Coordinates of C-alpha atoms in Angstrom, one line a residue:
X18 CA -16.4 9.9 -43.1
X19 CA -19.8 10.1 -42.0
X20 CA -21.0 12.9 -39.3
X21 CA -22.5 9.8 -37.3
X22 CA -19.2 7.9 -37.0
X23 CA -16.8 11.1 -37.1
X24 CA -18.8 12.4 -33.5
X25 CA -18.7 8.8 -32.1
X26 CA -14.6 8.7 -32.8
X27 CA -14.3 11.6 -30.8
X28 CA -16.0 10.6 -27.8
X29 CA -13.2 7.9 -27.6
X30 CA -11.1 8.3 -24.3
X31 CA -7.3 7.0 -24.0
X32 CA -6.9 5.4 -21.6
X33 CA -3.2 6.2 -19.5
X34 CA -1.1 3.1 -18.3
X35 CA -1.8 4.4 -14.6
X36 CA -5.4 3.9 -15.0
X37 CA -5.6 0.6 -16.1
X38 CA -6.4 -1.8 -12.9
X39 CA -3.5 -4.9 -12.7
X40 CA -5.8 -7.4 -9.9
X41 CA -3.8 -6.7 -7.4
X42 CA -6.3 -5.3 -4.8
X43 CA -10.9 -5.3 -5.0
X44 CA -12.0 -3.2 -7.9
X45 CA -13.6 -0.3 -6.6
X46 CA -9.8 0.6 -4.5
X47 CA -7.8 -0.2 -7.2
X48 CA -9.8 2.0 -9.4
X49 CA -9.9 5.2 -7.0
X50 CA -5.8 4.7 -6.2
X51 CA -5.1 4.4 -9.9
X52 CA -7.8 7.3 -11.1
X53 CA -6.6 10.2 -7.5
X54 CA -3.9 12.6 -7.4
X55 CA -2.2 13.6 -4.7
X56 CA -4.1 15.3 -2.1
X57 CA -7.2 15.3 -3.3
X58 CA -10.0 13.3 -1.8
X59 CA -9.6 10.1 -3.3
X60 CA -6.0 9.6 -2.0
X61 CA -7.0 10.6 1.0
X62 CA -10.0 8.1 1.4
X63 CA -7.4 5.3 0.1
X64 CA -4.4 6.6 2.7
X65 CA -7.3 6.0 5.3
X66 CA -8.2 3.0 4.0
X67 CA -4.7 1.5 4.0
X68 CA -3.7 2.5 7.0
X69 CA -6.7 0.8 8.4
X70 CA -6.0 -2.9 7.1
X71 CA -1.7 -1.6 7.6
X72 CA -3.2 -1.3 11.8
X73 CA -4.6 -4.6 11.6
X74 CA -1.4 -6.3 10.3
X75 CA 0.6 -4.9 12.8
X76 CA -1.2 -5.6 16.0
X77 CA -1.7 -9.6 14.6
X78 CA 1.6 -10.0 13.9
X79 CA 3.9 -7.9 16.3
X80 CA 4.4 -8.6 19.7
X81 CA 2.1 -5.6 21.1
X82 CA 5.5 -4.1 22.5
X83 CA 6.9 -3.6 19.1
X84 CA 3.2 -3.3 17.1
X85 CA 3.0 0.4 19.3
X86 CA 6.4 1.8 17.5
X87 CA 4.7 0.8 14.3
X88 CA 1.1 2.1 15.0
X89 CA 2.8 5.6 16.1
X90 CA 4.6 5.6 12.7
X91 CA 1.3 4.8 10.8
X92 CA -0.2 8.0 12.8
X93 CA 1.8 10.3 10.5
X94 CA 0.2 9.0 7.7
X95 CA -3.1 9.6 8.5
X96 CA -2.0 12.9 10.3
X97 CA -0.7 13.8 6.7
X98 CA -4.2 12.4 4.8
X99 CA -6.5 14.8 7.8
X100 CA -4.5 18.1 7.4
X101 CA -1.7 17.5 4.6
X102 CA 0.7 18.2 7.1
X103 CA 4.1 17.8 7.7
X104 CA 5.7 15.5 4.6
X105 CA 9.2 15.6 6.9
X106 CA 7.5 13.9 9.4
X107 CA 6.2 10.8 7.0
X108 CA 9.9 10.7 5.4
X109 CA 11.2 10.3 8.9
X110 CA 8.4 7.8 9.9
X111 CA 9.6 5.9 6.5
X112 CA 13.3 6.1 7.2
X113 CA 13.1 5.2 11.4
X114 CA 10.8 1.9 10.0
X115 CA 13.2 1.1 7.1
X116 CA 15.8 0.6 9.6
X117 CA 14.0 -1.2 12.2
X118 CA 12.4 -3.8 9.9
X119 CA 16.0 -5.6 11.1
X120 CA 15.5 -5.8 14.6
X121 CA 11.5 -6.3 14.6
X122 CA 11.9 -9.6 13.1
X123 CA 14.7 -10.3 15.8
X124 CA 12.6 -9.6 18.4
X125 CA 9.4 -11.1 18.1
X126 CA 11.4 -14.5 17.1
X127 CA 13.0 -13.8 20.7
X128 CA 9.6 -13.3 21.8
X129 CA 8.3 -16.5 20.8
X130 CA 11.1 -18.3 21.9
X131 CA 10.7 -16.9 25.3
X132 CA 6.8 -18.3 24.9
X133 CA 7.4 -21.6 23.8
X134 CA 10.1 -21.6 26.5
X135 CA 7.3 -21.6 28.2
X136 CA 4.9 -24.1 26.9
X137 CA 7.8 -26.6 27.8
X138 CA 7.0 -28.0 24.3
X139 CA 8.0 -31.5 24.3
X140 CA 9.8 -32.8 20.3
X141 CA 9.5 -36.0 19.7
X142 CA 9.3 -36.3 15.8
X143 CA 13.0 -36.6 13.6
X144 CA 11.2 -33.4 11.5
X145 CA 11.0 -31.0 14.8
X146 CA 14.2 -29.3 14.1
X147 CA 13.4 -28.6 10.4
X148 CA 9.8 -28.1 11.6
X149 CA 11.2 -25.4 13.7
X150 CA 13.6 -23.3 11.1
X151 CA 10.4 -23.3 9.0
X152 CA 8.2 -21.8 11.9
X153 CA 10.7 -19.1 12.3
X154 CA 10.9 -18.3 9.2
X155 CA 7.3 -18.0 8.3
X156 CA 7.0 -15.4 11.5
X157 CA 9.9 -13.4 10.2
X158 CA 8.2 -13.0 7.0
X159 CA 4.8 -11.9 8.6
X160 CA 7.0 -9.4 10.7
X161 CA 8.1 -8.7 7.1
X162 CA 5.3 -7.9 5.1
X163 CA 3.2 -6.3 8.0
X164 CA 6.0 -3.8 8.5
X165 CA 6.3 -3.7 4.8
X166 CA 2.9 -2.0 4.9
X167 CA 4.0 1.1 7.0
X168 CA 6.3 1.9 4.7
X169 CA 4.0 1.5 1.5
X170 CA 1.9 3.9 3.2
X171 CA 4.1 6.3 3.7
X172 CA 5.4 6.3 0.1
X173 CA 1.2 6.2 -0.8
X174 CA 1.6 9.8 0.2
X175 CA 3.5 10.5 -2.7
X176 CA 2.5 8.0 -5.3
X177 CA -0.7 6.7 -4.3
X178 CA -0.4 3.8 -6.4
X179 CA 2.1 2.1 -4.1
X180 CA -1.2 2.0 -2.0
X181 CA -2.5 -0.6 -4.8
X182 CA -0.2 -3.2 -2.8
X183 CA -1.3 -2.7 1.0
X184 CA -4.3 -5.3 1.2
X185 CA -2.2 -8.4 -0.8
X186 CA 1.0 -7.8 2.0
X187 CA -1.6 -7.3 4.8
X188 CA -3.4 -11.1 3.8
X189 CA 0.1 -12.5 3.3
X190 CA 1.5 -11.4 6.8
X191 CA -1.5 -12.3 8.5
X192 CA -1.7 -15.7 6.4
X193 CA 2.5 -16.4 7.3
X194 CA 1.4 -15.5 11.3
X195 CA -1.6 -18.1 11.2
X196 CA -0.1 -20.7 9.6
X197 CA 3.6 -20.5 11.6
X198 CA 1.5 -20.6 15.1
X199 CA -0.5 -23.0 13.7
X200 CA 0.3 -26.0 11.3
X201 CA 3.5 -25.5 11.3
X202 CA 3.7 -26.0 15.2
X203 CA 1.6 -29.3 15.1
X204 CA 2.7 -32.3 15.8
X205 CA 0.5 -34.2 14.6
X206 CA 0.9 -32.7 10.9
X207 CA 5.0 -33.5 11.3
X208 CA 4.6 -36.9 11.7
X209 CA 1.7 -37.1 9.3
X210 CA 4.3 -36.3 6.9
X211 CA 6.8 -39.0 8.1
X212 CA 3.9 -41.6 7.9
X213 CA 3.1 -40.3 4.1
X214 CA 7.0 -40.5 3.6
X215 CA 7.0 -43.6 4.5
X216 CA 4.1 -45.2 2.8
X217 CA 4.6 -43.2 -0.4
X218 CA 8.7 -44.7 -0.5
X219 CA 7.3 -47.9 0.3
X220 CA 4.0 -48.5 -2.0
X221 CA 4.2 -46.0 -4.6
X222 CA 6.6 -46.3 -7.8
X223 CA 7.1 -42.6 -7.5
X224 CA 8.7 -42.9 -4.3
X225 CA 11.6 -44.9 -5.7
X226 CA 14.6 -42.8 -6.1
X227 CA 13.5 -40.7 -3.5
X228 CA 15.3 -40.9 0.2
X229 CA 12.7 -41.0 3.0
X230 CA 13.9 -38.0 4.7
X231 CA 13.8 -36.5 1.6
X232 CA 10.2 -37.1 1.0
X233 CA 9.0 -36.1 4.6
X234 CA 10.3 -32.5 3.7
X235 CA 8.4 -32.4 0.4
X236 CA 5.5 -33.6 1.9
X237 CA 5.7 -31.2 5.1
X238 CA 6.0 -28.1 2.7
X239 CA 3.1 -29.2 0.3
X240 CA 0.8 -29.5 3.4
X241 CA 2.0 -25.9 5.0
X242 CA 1.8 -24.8 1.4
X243 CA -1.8 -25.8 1.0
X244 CA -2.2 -24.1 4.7
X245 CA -0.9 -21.0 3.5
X246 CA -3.2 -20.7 0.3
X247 CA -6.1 -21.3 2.5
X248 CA -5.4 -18.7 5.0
X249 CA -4.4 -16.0 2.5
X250 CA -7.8 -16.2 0.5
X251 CA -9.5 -16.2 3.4
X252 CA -7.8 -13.0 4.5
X253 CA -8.0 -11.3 1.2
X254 CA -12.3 -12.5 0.8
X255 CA -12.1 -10.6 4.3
X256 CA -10.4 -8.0 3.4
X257 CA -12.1 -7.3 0.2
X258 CA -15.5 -7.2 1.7
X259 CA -14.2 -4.5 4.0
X260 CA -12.9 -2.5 0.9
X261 CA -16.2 -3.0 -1.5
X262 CA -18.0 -1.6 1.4
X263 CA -15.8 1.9 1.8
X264 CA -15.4 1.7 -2.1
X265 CA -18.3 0.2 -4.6
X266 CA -16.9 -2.1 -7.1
X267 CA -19.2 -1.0 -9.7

């Protein structure tokens, strides 16, 4: 073998399955997560980072008398990332929000109920009640994935890849909370989907087959779909230009 290609072979570098970024979250924090160990400054600058956009997740989507539990728990992370203090204290954290992920979605959803209560919200479309089960639902699963976020911080201390995760469940809770309070409250896009129904079962050959009711449905998810996808790029674009900032892309 030549001396020329024999010296370029060994400057070849292997590259470990840890290293190699997946998408999930902007280059530049994908790269340091993937590239730290534990403890050193890398997965410290990342534990910071996460707990950041973890803060904002909780205080959009928590009823500020539940967000505070959270926010204390978060504290024990960053505690950890300024000192490398007490790991008990994060397993606890972990273990205390595990358990109340239950009971956080309860509440807010008795929160809201106790606000539309008193909006005196008057239904008057045959979608409200489905309407209503899907509004629910979508909170619960911001509750979810915001909450979510604590606890992938605190098992960031340990594997800081679990850190990789953070911004994609921070733009999906926030993009569930937006779009529950929002579309999927309106009445005028409920009965925009019974007037499609309608039309579409009545003018189109692909509506034949299809019950009415059944249609409105379809059509009511496509639209809050659409809403959803909307909402969560724009809270990943916002997110992302937050994270190229602490951590270059290049």
């Amino acid at each position: 073998m030549p001396p020329a290609e024999e010296q370029s072979r060994k400057k070849l570098r292997l590259v470990e399955p840890r290293h190699e970024l997946k998408g999930n979250a902007p280059r530049g924090f994908e790269r340091l997560v993937r590239a730290c160990t534990a403890a050193d400054g890398g997965h410290k600058a990342a534990l910071f980072a996460a707990t950041t956009l973890t803060r904002r997740a909780l205080q959009q989507c928590l009823p500020p008398s539940l967000a505070g539990a959270y926010l204390s728990e978060l504290e024990t992370v960053v505690q950890w990332a300024r000192s490398g203090g007490n790991l008990k204290a994060v397993n606890a954290a972990r273990s205390r929000t595990f358990e109340s992920l239950p009971e956080a979605q309860a509440k807010t959803l008795t929160a809201l109920g106790r606000l539309l209560a008193l909006e005196g919200a008057q239904r008057a479309t045959p979608l409200d009640e489905h309407a209503d089960r899907v509004m629910h639902r979508y909170v619960a699963r911001s509750v979810y994935h915001a909450v979510a976020c604590v606890l992938l911080c605190c098992d960031g201390v340990l594997d800081p890849r679990k850190l990789v995760d953070v911004p994609g469940d921070v733009a999906g809770s926030i993009a569930y909370r937006n779009v529950a309070l929002g579309p999927a409250r309106s009445d005028t896009l409920r009965q925009r989907a019974i007037d499609s129904a309608a039309w579409e079962s009545a003018e189109l050959a692909m509506g034949e087959g299809h019950e009415q009711s059944a249609l409105t449905l379809q059509l009511f998810h496509e639209y809050l779909g659409v809403h959803w996808k909307n909402h969560v790029d724009a809270q990943r674009v916002y997110l992302e230009q937050f994270l190229d900032w602490a951590f270059a892309s290049k």
